[in-house]
């Protein structure tokens, strides 16, 4: 705000307050798009955790970013124990996939466990007391901080050393832009996971219970749905997806394992959920992909990596103002009859 | 007036401290205003004398310089009073309060520091300018976003705080981590020709902030007792009902937001002056949550409560330096525990009007009223049943 006020007086002498770099924006348009889709798939996976919990509890689980980062730590230690290091290991494809799947499973279990624990320790006592939503929100913030700074006290402020899982190899060439196998792996794997969850929610008995609770908890309970179990299940699935996202994120950003590494990512994932329509699983995917691409555009247009974050926040504020129900609307239970 | 502990319904009435505090407060509220002032004067004198007295148990030395720790506490208290208008009075959860604080600090830095390219002005002028600019920032943020409620508003304000910090990092002339040195200070020299206000001397700064805080307290107190304050409480308790009853909710929410912002900006400018240095490092989300912790800890909606909360939040890391590294962990856990066991904070809010109403009810009916919802933090569905 201050800079806007001061702009008039400064333009004559100083450097530009904000500069546009249209040339490199045009130059890197396609590579930005594809890379943005990769990031977007990761956002979408995390966004699922927000959107499902919101659908069932009408609660923004602020601490979900910490669920993610716990998964990332579990992944890091598993990979380190498996012998991954600062340079890519020389493994054959099957051994590599085996190791990565193992690490991902550990991360998923850790993240799922912490999500369920969180529900048990922080949120359930409040639900018992029928606490107001403000109390839930403050608890969520408190939990987010408690986990973040517990990790800080344990691991210190610096990121963990980078672990390289494999060296990305060029795969295709589209519009003169090389696409790496890493990007394809992340995008496809994330997509598959989300399709699985979507099908689970839409096709299975448990999924039907989940949708029922999202639509009307009281009636669902009368119809014999165990609400508590559905809530735990929701947190568990969200945690699993966050743990899986940890693998892809560390694959993409090897130095991303840090005590507060989940925070901004969490906000972006939440923005993605809101963009697509919070409570809507497919919306989370759409919102994630869009946000990933937009963030990358912003980054090259304004010429600084931190602009991705600003874009995420601006998109969040913008979408809430113009269309608070998001692009696809709220539909975990509500719209789908 | 003596057996009034039941009037604090809405919370399980166990625990002697609750009874004690409630009794004290009721006795205090029962006193005539003149008598209240009489009691307040020695208290205020004591507060002013604190840095000179440097009481042995309370002191933060040798870890932290005691007057500076007191300045810290006072600036936290000022902030908490501002945030309390937004969170405690109007019930708008603002997680981006640090953004206003940052704007205030940057106004002071840009207008006084030799590192800035702008025209320099005397430091004291930056205080009102900081308030005006942050008010505009509050309008800018609040105007479009105040239609949102609860969680959404919280996350949007969080985004605002982060945008401010990121802009401070990215935008060249705001100098990112390099920051601004030599931010101005109020004029004046002591008898021996030394400047009164320095970065190493907290005492004068503390006195300045305490004075400003008292003025702000009086202003905010008057506001709370006015139509505006009643509208805020109505909005906090039930926004839809308030709107239906003809309260222009958006306008009053904006009021709360703007006033809160101005106080935050003022506090930021004071902080910048005392520290003498502003960069992007002090304005992150953890700081914002610390501000919120101050308000919620003491009891949001209660001015004395938030001052106590602010004191705790700033004093504990300064006094027990070995704990300072864990302060976010401690306050994070404190927030969880507080919400589970005492959601109204250490000193819960009690609106005077409601309290008077209850007294009248008790006189008339002869027994205390059953239902009470004092505060958004207490049970909104009216009791445990």
XYZ file of C-alpha atoms in Angstrom:
722
model
C 0.000 0.000 0.000
C 2.752 2.370 0.919
C 4.435 2.001 -2.391
C 1.344 3.049 -4.252
C 1.190 6.170 -2.181
C 4.776 6.945 -2.844
C 4.850 6.020 -6.471
C 4.263 9.450 -7.896
C 7.210 10.994 -6.151
C 9.652 8.313 -6.989
C 9.121 7.466 -10.600
C 11.406 10.262 -11.733
C 14.520 9.039 -9.969
C 14.311 5.534 -8.618
C 14.066 2.065 -10.059
C 10.697 0.704 -11.103
C 8.480 -0.425 -8.267
C 7.048 -3.244 -10.301
C 8.362 -4.227 -13.694
C 6.885 -6.428 -16.388
C 8.938 -8.820 -18.382
C 6.658 -9.591 -21.290
C 9.434 -10.942 -23.494
C 10.374 -13.812 -21.214
C 6.699 -14.418 -20.478
C 6.063 -15.068 -24.167
C 9.339 -16.942 -24.468
C 8.648 -19.366 -21.672
C 4.901 -19.621 -22.112
C 4.734 -23.319 -22.908
C 7.390 -24.481 -20.526
C 5.610 -22.481 -17.851
C 2.341 -24.071 -18.746
C 3.634 -27.618 -18.510
C 5.633 -26.988 -15.377
C 2.636 -25.219 -13.902
C 0.502 -28.291 -14.540
C 3.014 -30.371 -12.611
C 2.908 -28.046 -9.644
C -0.822 -27.783 -10.032
C -1.223 -31.537 -9.705
C 0.658 -31.365 -6.405
C -1.504 -28.475 -5.182
C -4.574 -30.421 -6.180
C -3.532 -33.460 -4.149
C -3.106 -31.328 -1.046
C -6.250 -29.363 -1.834
C -8.235 -32.595 -1.622
C -7.485 -32.731 2.083
C -8.892 -29.250 2.601
C -11.866 -29.752 0.414
C -12.971 -33.089 1.877
C -12.645 -31.951 5.474
C -14.497 -28.795 4.570
C -17.211 -30.780 2.849
C -17.811 -32.948 5.888
C -17.128 -30.577 8.780
C -17.385 -27.087 7.262
C -13.988 -26.551 8.803
C -10.899 -25.130 7.168
C -8.270 -27.450 8.497
C -5.461 -24.949 8.808
C -3.168 -27.647 10.094
C -3.408 -29.645 6.882
C -0.201 -28.042 5.626
C 1.501 -29.537 8.674
C 0.010 -32.924 7.866
C 1.731 -32.560 4.537
C 5.067 -31.541 6.006
C 5.017 -34.441 8.455
C 4.545 -36.686 5.436
C 7.450 -34.959 3.729
C 9.695 -35.628 6.730
C 8.641 -39.276 6.839
C 9.443 -39.487 3.150
C 12.792 -37.826 3.637
C 13.893 -40.201 6.371
C 12.703 -43.241 4.468
C 14.535 -42.187 1.338
C 17.648 -41.350 3.312
C 17.502 -44.789 4.942
C 17.139 -46.364 1.517
C 20.381 -44.722 0.483
C 19.202 -41.787 -1.597
C 21.516 -38.818 -1.462
C 22.469 -35.515 -3.056
C 23.099 -37.176 -6.406
C 20.764 -39.505 -8.244
C 21.360 -43.160 -7.359
C 22.173 -45.664 -10.022
C 19.205 -47.973 -9.744
C 17.340 -49.907 -12.360
C 13.796 -48.794 -13.032
C 12.076 -51.446 -10.956
C 14.246 -50.981 -7.902
C 13.739 -47.233 -8.150
C 9.987 -47.527 -8.427
C 9.959 -50.008 -5.564
C 11.900 -47.638 -3.335
C 9.781 -44.647 -4.226
C 6.532 -46.514 -3.675
C 7.785 -47.739 -0.323
C 8.772 -44.200 0.703
C 5.441 -42.885 -0.508
C 3.558 -45.480 1.522
C 5.487 -44.547 4.640
C 4.792 -40.868 4.006
C 1.114 -41.591 3.447
C 0.865 -43.575 6.653
C 2.659 -40.892 8.658
C 0.542 -38.094 7.221
C -2.647 -40.103 7.636
C -1.727 -40.888 11.223
C -1.015 -37.269 12.088
C -4.243 -36.145 10.418
C -6.293 -38.626 12.427
C -4.403 -37.730 15.583
C -5.122 -34.083 14.957
C -8.788 -34.802 14.577
C -8.772 -36.848 17.741
C -6.782 -34.460 19.938
C -7.759 -31.040 18.677
C -11.097 -31.125 16.900
C -13.102 -33.884 18.512
C -13.171 -32.306 21.987
C -14.521 -29.148 20.388
C -17.168 -31.073 18.476
C -18.271 -32.743 21.686
C -18.832 -29.320 23.179
C -20.507 -27.957 20.072
C -17.980 -25.162 20.068
C -18.490 -22.217 17.723
C -16.595 -22.136 14.458
C -14.220 -19.448 15.624
C -12.971 -21.843 18.296
C -12.349 -24.526 15.671
C -10.440 -22.100 13.549
C -8.248 -20.885 16.384
C -7.591 -24.471 17.416
C -6.585 -25.271 13.856
C -4.179 -22.349 13.809
C -2.808 -23.394 17.175
C -2.341 -26.967 15.977
C -0.629 -25.776 12.832
C 1.815 -23.780 14.911
C 2.339 -26.458 17.481
C 3.331 -29.009 14.821
C 5.395 -26.546 12.815
C 7.428 -25.405 15.747
C 7.710 -28.851 17.275
C 9.474 -29.785 14.052
C 11.471 -26.564 14.301
C 12.588 -27.463 17.813
C 13.592 -30.894 16.589
C 15.194 -30.183 13.211
C 16.115 -26.509 13.386
C 15.416 -23.770 10.867
C 17.301 -25.120 7.863
C 15.861 -27.308 5.146
C 16.954 -30.926 5.070
C 19.645 -31.719 2.511
C 18.271 -32.348 -0.943
C 17.663 -35.925 -2.033
C 17.659 -36.540 -5.754
C 15.407 -39.434 -6.685
C 16.288 -39.681 -10.337
C 17.736 -37.515 -13.037
C 14.932 -36.150 -15.203
C 15.170 -37.324 -18.814
C 13.620 -35.502 -21.768
C 10.545 -37.308 -22.972
C 8.649 -35.305 -25.596
C 8.979 -32.054 -27.388
C 5.799 -30.012 -27.653
C 5.770 -26.505 -29.147
C 9.545 -26.471 -28.932
C 9.418 -27.187 -25.198
C 11.021 -30.276 -23.759
C 8.893 -32.216 -21.348
C 10.699 -34.347 -18.818
C 9.636 -37.752 -17.625
C 9.566 -36.389 -14.086
C 6.808 -33.959 -14.982
C 4.822 -36.684 -16.691
C 5.234 -39.059 -13.753
C 4.048 -36.469 -11.254
C 1.129 -35.342 -13.332
C -0.110 -38.807 -14.232
C 0.389 -40.298 -10.772
C -1.414 -37.405 -9.098
C -4.229 -37.667 -11.570
C -4.587 -41.400 -10.991
C -4.715 -40.896 -7.227
C -7.399 -38.275 -7.574
C -9.472 -40.424 -9.885
C -9.244 -43.232 -7.342
C -10.493 -40.963 -4.562
C -13.218 -39.538 -6.752
C -14.409 -43.008 -7.639
C -14.160 -44.083 -4.018
C -16.379 -41.219 -2.926
C -18.846 -41.733 -5.743
C -19.047 -45.483 -6.018
C -18.425 -47.158 -2.678
C -20.596 -47.579 0.359
C -18.203 -45.650 2.558
C -18.085 -42.898 -0.039
C -21.833 -42.699 -0.033
C -21.776 -42.333 3.733
C -19.244 -39.561 3.342
C -21.407 -37.719 0.862
C -24.404 -38.204 3.100
C -22.621 -36.617 6.051
C -21.459 -33.769 3.859
C -24.999 -33.138 2.762
C -26.778 -33.385 6.081
C -24.995 -34.801 9.113
C -28.097 -35.235 11.236
C -30.155 -37.065 8.661
C -27.150 -39.159 7.719
C -26.796 -40.188 11.338
C -30.459 -41.140 11.450
C -29.954 -43.215 8.343
C -27.356 -45.259 10.151
C -24.189 -43.551 8.983
C -21.550 -43.490 11.676
C -20.616 -39.853 11.582
C -17.519 -40.118 13.729
C -16.182 -42.858 11.504
C -16.837 -40.831 8.385
C -14.980 -37.869 9.859
C -11.986 -40.009 10.758
C -12.076 -41.498 7.279
C -12.107 -38.047 5.741
C -9.088 -36.945 7.702
C -7.371 -40.212 6.848
C -7.906 -39.863 3.105
C -6.800 -36.244 3.211
C -3.694 -37.298 5.096
C -2.950 -40.095 2.636
C -3.165 -37.724 -0.286
C -0.969 -35.165 1.462
C 1.589 -37.902 2.101
C 1.517 -38.884 -1.559
C 1.839 -35.234 -2.524
C 4.957 -35.099 -0.355
C 6.678 -37.591 -2.664
C 5.896 -35.572 -5.759
C 6.770 -32.304 -4.129
C 10.152 -33.514 -2.928
C 10.734 -35.003 -6.374
C 10.098 -31.582 -7.869
C 11.665 -29.441 -5.120
C 14.318 -31.618 -3.456
C 15.178 -28.996 -0.850
C 11.565 -28.428 0.158
C 11.625 -30.401 3.404
C 11.672 -27.676 6.023
C 9.715 -27.026 9.186
C 7.599 -24.310 7.565
C 7.815 -25.735 4.069
C 4.186 -26.755 4.113
C 2.758 -23.415 5.031
C 2.744 -21.488 1.766
C 2.044 -24.709 -0.091
C -0.944 -25.222 2.171
C -2.253 -21.746 1.408
C -1.859 -22.387 -2.288
C -3.646 -25.697 -1.988
C -6.409 -24.005 -0.078
C -6.596 -21.313 -2.729
C -6.847 -24.097 -5.298
C -9.680 -25.710 -3.369
C -11.529 -22.412 -3.162
C -10.863 -21.654 -6.803
C -12.407 -24.916 -7.906
C -15.182 -24.761 -5.345
C -14.436 -25.927 -1.842
C -16.158 -29.184 -1.018
C -15.862 -30.274 -4.631
C -13.282 -32.952 -5.372
C -13.114 -32.366 -9.099
C -12.999 -28.660 -8.430
C -9.864 -29.182 -6.374
C -8.183 -30.708 -9.404
C -9.274 -27.939 -11.718
C -8.341 -25.237 -9.210
C -4.971 -26.811 -8.532
C -4.012 -27.009 -12.176
C -5.185 -23.480 -12.888
C -3.364 -22.066 -9.909
C -0.177 -23.892 -10.787
C -0.196 -22.474 -14.295
C -1.191 -18.962 -13.218
C 1.503 -18.874 -10.560
C 4.142 -19.795 -13.080
C 2.949 -17.115 -15.471
C 3.083 -14.530 -12.713
C 6.567 -15.591 -11.798
C 8.018 -14.944 -15.241
C 5.857 -11.936 -15.947
C 7.052 -10.082 -12.867
C 10.466 -11.682 -12.802
C 10.709 -13.046 -9.264
C 9.886 -16.493 -7.927
C 7.999 -15.028 -4.967
C 5.372 -13.668 -7.289
C 3.919 -17.182 -7.505
C 2.805 -16.760 -3.912
C 1.398 -13.300 -4.519
C -0.540 -14.636 -7.492
C -1.955 -17.423 -5.342
C -3.175 -14.949 -2.743
C -4.563 -12.535 -5.275
C -6.411 -15.350 -7.026
C -7.771 -16.462 -3.665
C -9.042 -13.017 -2.753
C -10.349 -12.414 -6.257
C -12.275 -15.646 -6.508
C -13.785 -15.240 -3.060
C -14.988 -11.796 -3.986
C -16.379 -12.609 -7.383
C -17.570 -16.182 -6.998
C -17.250 -17.497 -3.451
C -18.575 -20.921 -4.458
C -15.654 -21.384 -6.824
C -15.669 -22.370 -10.441
C -17.524 -25.643 -10.045
C -19.482 -24.801 -6.933
C -19.736 -26.687 -3.704
C -20.703 -30.243 -4.394
C -19.230 -32.916 -2.175
C -22.727 -33.487 -0.930
C -24.773 -30.480 -1.787
C -25.116 -30.243 -5.522
C -25.021 -33.919 -6.304
C -28.410 -35.455 -5.696
C -23.960 -8.034 43.903
C -22.175 -10.500 46.129
C -23.270 -13.882 44.836
C -22.861 -13.128 41.221
C -20.821 -16.039 40.044
C -23.869 -17.685 38.525
C -24.309 -14.836 36.149
C -21.329 -16.163 34.281
C -23.434 -18.945 32.830
C -22.480 -20.344 29.520
C -19.275 -21.655 30.990
C -19.125 -24.506 33.417
C -18.864 -22.740 36.753
C -16.098 -24.788 38.228
C -12.776 -23.544 39.482
C -12.338 -20.975 42.184
C -10.401 -18.495 40.095
C -13.397 -17.954 37.881
C -15.494 -17.159 40.892
C -12.838 -14.875 42.276
C -12.245 -13.021 39.015
C -15.942 -12.775 38.307
C -16.567 -11.423 41.771
C -13.788 -8.891 41.456
C -15.075 -7.728 38.128
C -18.606 -7.392 39.325
C -17.474 -5.422 42.336
C -15.405 -3.223 40.027
C -18.292 -2.682 37.645
C -20.487 -1.837 40.592
C -18.271 1.045 41.678
C -19.180 4.574 40.628
C -17.048 5.922 37.842
C -15.314 8.483 40.030
C -14.275 5.808 42.459
C -12.968 3.680 39.627
C -10.783 6.572 38.517
C -9.511 6.983 42.064
C -8.377 3.373 42.071
C -6.916 3.652 38.607
C -4.620 6.588 39.341
C -2.154 4.737 41.595
C -2.230 1.821 39.184
C -1.327 4.071 36.272
C 1.426 5.714 38.313
C 2.781 2.282 39.122
C 2.692 1.303 35.454
C 4.631 4.433 34.527
C 7.155 3.817 37.282
C 7.857 0.204 36.324
C 11.006 0.709 34.213
C 12.547 2.871 36.919
C 11.622 0.516 39.743
C 12.826 -2.568 37.883
C 11.244 -4.929 40.454
C 13.448 -7.927 41.217
C 11.110 -10.802 40.303
C 9.458 -9.121 37.390
C 12.652 -7.935 35.768
C 13.821 -9.575 32.582
C 17.474 -8.764 33.175
C 20.146 -9.969 32.643
C 18.519 -11.599 29.586
C 16.634 -8.687 28.100
C 16.862 -5.041 28.984
C 13.854 -4.474 31.224
C 12.674 -1.096 29.859
C 12.861 -2.479 26.333
C 10.932 -5.565 27.396
C 8.352 -3.215 28.857
C 8.234 -1.229 25.642
C 7.663 -4.500 23.829
C 4.821 -5.356 26.171
C 3.298 -1.906 25.760
C 3.428 -2.014 21.986
C 1.904 -5.494 22.072
C -0.827 -4.163 24.324
C -1.546 -1.332 21.903
C -1.706 -3.830 19.041
C -3.911 -6.157 21.006
C -6.325 -3.329 21.772
C -6.544 -2.621 18.061
C -6.956 -6.248 17.104
C -9.493 -6.658 19.870
C -11.725 -4.132 18.163
C -11.742 -6.354 15.102
C -11.731 -9.820 16.656
C -13.198 -9.303 20.083
C -15.765 -6.603 19.425
C -16.897 -7.177 15.883
C -16.075 -10.889 15.788
C -14.076 -10.712 12.555
C -11.155 -13.092 12.657
C -8.237 -11.177 11.192
C -5.069 -13.167 10.600
C -3.413 -10.452 8.558
C -3.166 -7.868 11.264
C 0.581 -7.950 10.897
C 0.029 -6.442 7.452
C -1.247 -3.216 9.010
C 1.551 -3.293 11.523
C 3.993 -3.628 8.619
C 2.404 -0.799 6.678
C 2.740 1.479 9.700
C 6.366 0.525 10.196
C 7.152 1.062 6.528
C 5.466 4.468 6.490
C 7.684 5.537 9.372
C 10.751 4.070 7.685
C 10.047 5.495 4.237
C 9.395 8.973 5.567
C 12.259 9.257 8.034
C 15.073 6.866 7.173
C 18.030 8.255 5.195
C 17.929 5.026 3.162
C 14.589 5.960 1.690
C 14.262 7.967 -1.487
C 11.256 9.908 -0.264
C 11.204 13.332 1.294
C 11.985 13.189 4.995
C 9.670 14.577 7.634
C 9.892 14.752 11.447
C 9.198 11.399 13.065
C 6.171 12.414 15.084
C 4.333 13.371 11.917
C 4.677 9.830 10.686
C 2.430 8.571 13.468
C -0.764 10.206 12.162
C 0.316 9.555 8.574
C 0.866 5.886 9.399
C -2.619 5.774 10.880
C -4.160 7.377 7.819
C -2.317 5.124 5.397
C -3.234 1.996 7.336
C -6.824 3.169 7.495
C -6.771 3.371 3.724
C -5.196 -0.069 3.606
C -7.954 -1.285 5.910
C -10.572 0.191 3.597
C -8.860 -1.342 0.614
C -8.793 -4.783 2.174
C -12.050 -4.587 4.082
C -14.186 -2.992 1.385
C -14.260 -5.958 -0.928
C -13.669 -8.764 1.569
C -15.915 -8.018 4.504
C -18.825 -9.748 2.852
C -16.959 -12.927 3.711
C -17.400 -14.604 7.053
C -15.397 -16.541 9.584
C -12.945 -18.903 8.009
C -12.949 -17.259 4.618
C -12.294 -13.857 6.041
C -9.515 -15.331 8.158
C -7.790 -16.826 5.174
C -8.191 -13.736 3.018
C -6.710 -11.538 5.702
C -3.903 -14.050 6.089
C -3.329 -13.659 2.381
C -3.287 -9.886 2.750
C -0.638 -10.051 5.456
C 1.482 -12.290 3.285
C 1.039 -10.073 0.235
C 2.311 -7.101 2.217
C 5.349 -9.065 3.361
C 6.011 -10.423 -0.113
C 5.723 -6.968 -1.632
C 8.201 -5.700 0.919
C 10.505 -8.466 -0.245
C 10.008 -8.192 -3.977
C 9.408 -4.534 -4.696
C 12.810 -2.925 -5.116
C 12.476 0.393 -3.274
C 11.099 -1.349 -0.167
C 14.553 -2.888 0.133
C 13.588 -6.400 1.209
C 15.886 -7.859 3.773
C 18.401 -4.991 3.569
C 15.771 -2.711 5.024
C 15.932 0.816 6.296
C 18.442 1.971 8.901
C 18.164 4.999 11.124
C 14.409 5.356 11.295
C 13.559 8.653 12.967
C 12.664 9.264 16.581
C 10.829 11.898 18.558
C 12.743 15.107 19.318
C 13.985 16.160 22.731
C 17.159 16.016 24.755
C 17.654 15.431 28.425
C 19.476 17.868 30.713
C 22.904 16.550 29.763
C 22.260 17.004 26.062
C 21.698 13.345 25.286
C 18.711 12.576 23.047
C 15.716 11.364 25.035
C 14.584 8.712 22.614
C 17.197 6.227 21.508
C 17.094 2.682 20.280
C 18.958 1.491 23.350
C 16.771 3.248 25.877
C 13.340 1.731 26.273
C 12.111 3.881 29.137
C 11.083 7.007 27.249
C 9.625 4.928 24.449
C 7.706 2.932 27.001
C 6.278 6.087 28.523
C 5.311 7.360 25.100
C 3.566 4.138 24.172
C 1.801 3.835 27.520
C 0.502 7.373 27.120
C -0.711 6.660 23.609
C -2.236 3.393 24.770
C -4.192 5.138 27.504
C -5.518 7.683 25.031
C -6.458 4.925 22.593
C -8.089 2.953 25.399
C -10.269 5.912 26.291
C -11.224 6.500 22.668
C -11.958 2.855 21.977
C -13.831 2.551 25.257
C -16.067 5.448 24.296
C -16.616 3.918 20.912
C -17.592 0.628 22.472
C -20.137 2.256 24.698
C -21.634 4.115 21.762
C -24.021 3.018 19.059
C -21.053 1.736 17.075
C -20.001 -0.580 19.857
C -23.478 -1.950 20.283
C -23.668 -2.586 16.561
C -20.355 -4.452 16.738
C -21.611 -6.662 19.517
C -24.819 -7.324 17.615
C -22.801 -8.322 14.548
C -20.510 -10.489 16.618
C -23.356 -12.318 18.280
C -25.469 -12.894 15.207
C -24.762 -11.112 11.998
C -27.945 -12.109 10.228
C -30.131 -11.069 13.122
C -28.282 -7.761 13.335
C -28.833 -7.109 9.669
C -32.509 -7.947 9.877
C -32.867 -5.596 12.811
C -31.543 -2.800 10.660
C -27.897 -2.638 11.593
C -25.899 -1.736 8.481
C -23.493 -4.592 9.091
C -21.041 -3.962 6.296
C -20.534 -0.361 7.305
C -19.913 -1.219 10.950
C -17.639 -4.110 10.101
C -15.660 -1.751 7.935
C -15.525 0.691 10.826
C -14.104 -1.969 13.109
C -11.630 -3.010 10.485
C -10.437 0.507 9.758
C -10.109 1.483 13.410
C -8.269 -1.726 14.167
C -6.007 -1.110 11.194
C -5.193 2.429 12.291
C -4.156 1.251 15.742
C -2.060 -1.494 14.179
C -0.359 1.050 11.941
C 0.330 3.338 14.860
C 1.897 0.490 16.760
C 3.980 -0.398 13.715
C 5.297 3.143 13.389
C 6.204 3.210 17.086
C 7.949 -0.123 16.744
C 9.920 1.112 13.747
C 10.989 4.197 15.680
C 12.186 2.331 18.735
C 14.009 -0.403 16.878
C 15.358 2.101 14.381
C 15.437 -0.491 11.635
C 12.771 -1.935 9.376
C 13.062 -4.847 6.999
C 10.762 -7.589 5.793
C 11.656 -10.106 8.483
C 9.413 -8.981 11.311
C 6.104 -9.210 9.506
C 5.516 -12.883 8.865
C 2.502 -15.028 9.621
C 3.874 -16.372 12.917
C 3.969 -12.796 14.207
C 0.393 -12.331 13.140
C -0.643 -15.464 14.986
C 1.236 -14.209 18.022
C -0.910 -11.067 17.903
C -3.999 -13.206 17.701
C -2.727 -15.322 20.570
C -2.402 -12.176 22.673
C -6.039 -11.298 22.093
C -7.452 -14.797 22.462
C -5.285 -15.722 25.431
C -6.395 -12.860 27.624
C -9.992 -13.010 26.559
C -11.113 -11.465 23.343
C -13.652 -8.718 23.763
C -12.243 -7.711 27.107
C -9.814 -4.798 27.061
C -8.163 -5.687 30.349
C -7.979 -9.273 29.156
C -6.216 -8.481 25.921
C -3.722 -6.262 27.713
C -2.944 -9.126 30.060
C -2.698 -11.468 27.071
C -0.378 -9.079 25.237
C 1.775 -8.783 28.326
C 2.035 -12.568 28.627
C 2.820 -13.084 24.962
C 5.604 -10.512 24.910
C 6.868 -10.966 28.450
C 7.295 -14.744 28.597
C 9.843 -14.968 25.751
C 11.692 -11.936 27.142
C 11.716 -13.103 30.739
C 12.479 -16.762 30.160
C 14.985 -16.371 27.384
C 15.635 -20.090 27.201
C 11.973 -20.496 26.226
C 12.106 -17.815 23.540
C 12.970 -20.312 20.816
C 9.876 -22.273 21.702
C 7.474 -19.371 21.929
C 5.466 -20.255 18.844
C 5.239 -23.862 19.988
C 4.119 -22.763 23.435
C 1.514 -20.340 22.171
C 0.314 -22.822 19.562
C -0.305 -25.432 22.231
C -1.785 -22.753 24.486
C -4.324 -21.890 21.796
C -5.409 -25.529 21.445
C -5.696 -26.045 25.194
C -7.471 -22.748 25.650
C -10.065 -23.493 22.999
C -10.710 -26.910 24.527
C -10.995 -25.818 28.146
C -11.552 -22.112 28.349
C -12.630 -20.777 24.962
C -13.413 -17.337 26.318
C -9.776 -16.711 27.287
C -8.249 -16.162 30.688
C -10.492 -13.209 31.409
C -13.661 -13.746 29.468
C -15.546 -10.841 27.986
C -18.583 -9.571 29.746
C -20.487 -6.849 28.107
C -21.516 -4.207 30.543
C -24.897 -3.844 28.960
C -25.607 -7.520 29.202
C -24.334 -7.544 32.750
C -26.637 -4.689 33.709
C -29.498 -6.440 32.019
C -28.782 -9.539 34.022
C -28.603 -7.612 37.250
C -31.972 -6.093 36.485
C -33.343 -9.527 35.651
C -32.065 -10.903 38.917
C -33.586 -8.093 40.928
C -36.921 -8.524 39.228
C -37.202 -12.293 39.086
C -35.093 -13.074 42.083
C -32.935 -15.678 40.397
C -30.200 -15.419 37.846
C -30.957 -15.687 34.193
C -30.157 -19.107 32.749
C -29.145 -18.457 29.202
C -26.180 -16.358 28.319
C -23.924 -16.038 25.351
C -21.395 -13.481 26.321
C -18.881 -13.987 23.702
C -18.388 -15.659 20.369
C -15.862 -17.858 22.104
C -18.306 -19.326 24.521
C -20.926 -21.783 23.569
C -22.961 -20.307 20.789
C -25.817 -22.717 21.211
C -26.473 -21.533 24.741
C -25.016 -23.798 27.345
C -23.930 -27.365 27.603
C -27.345 -28.898 27.213
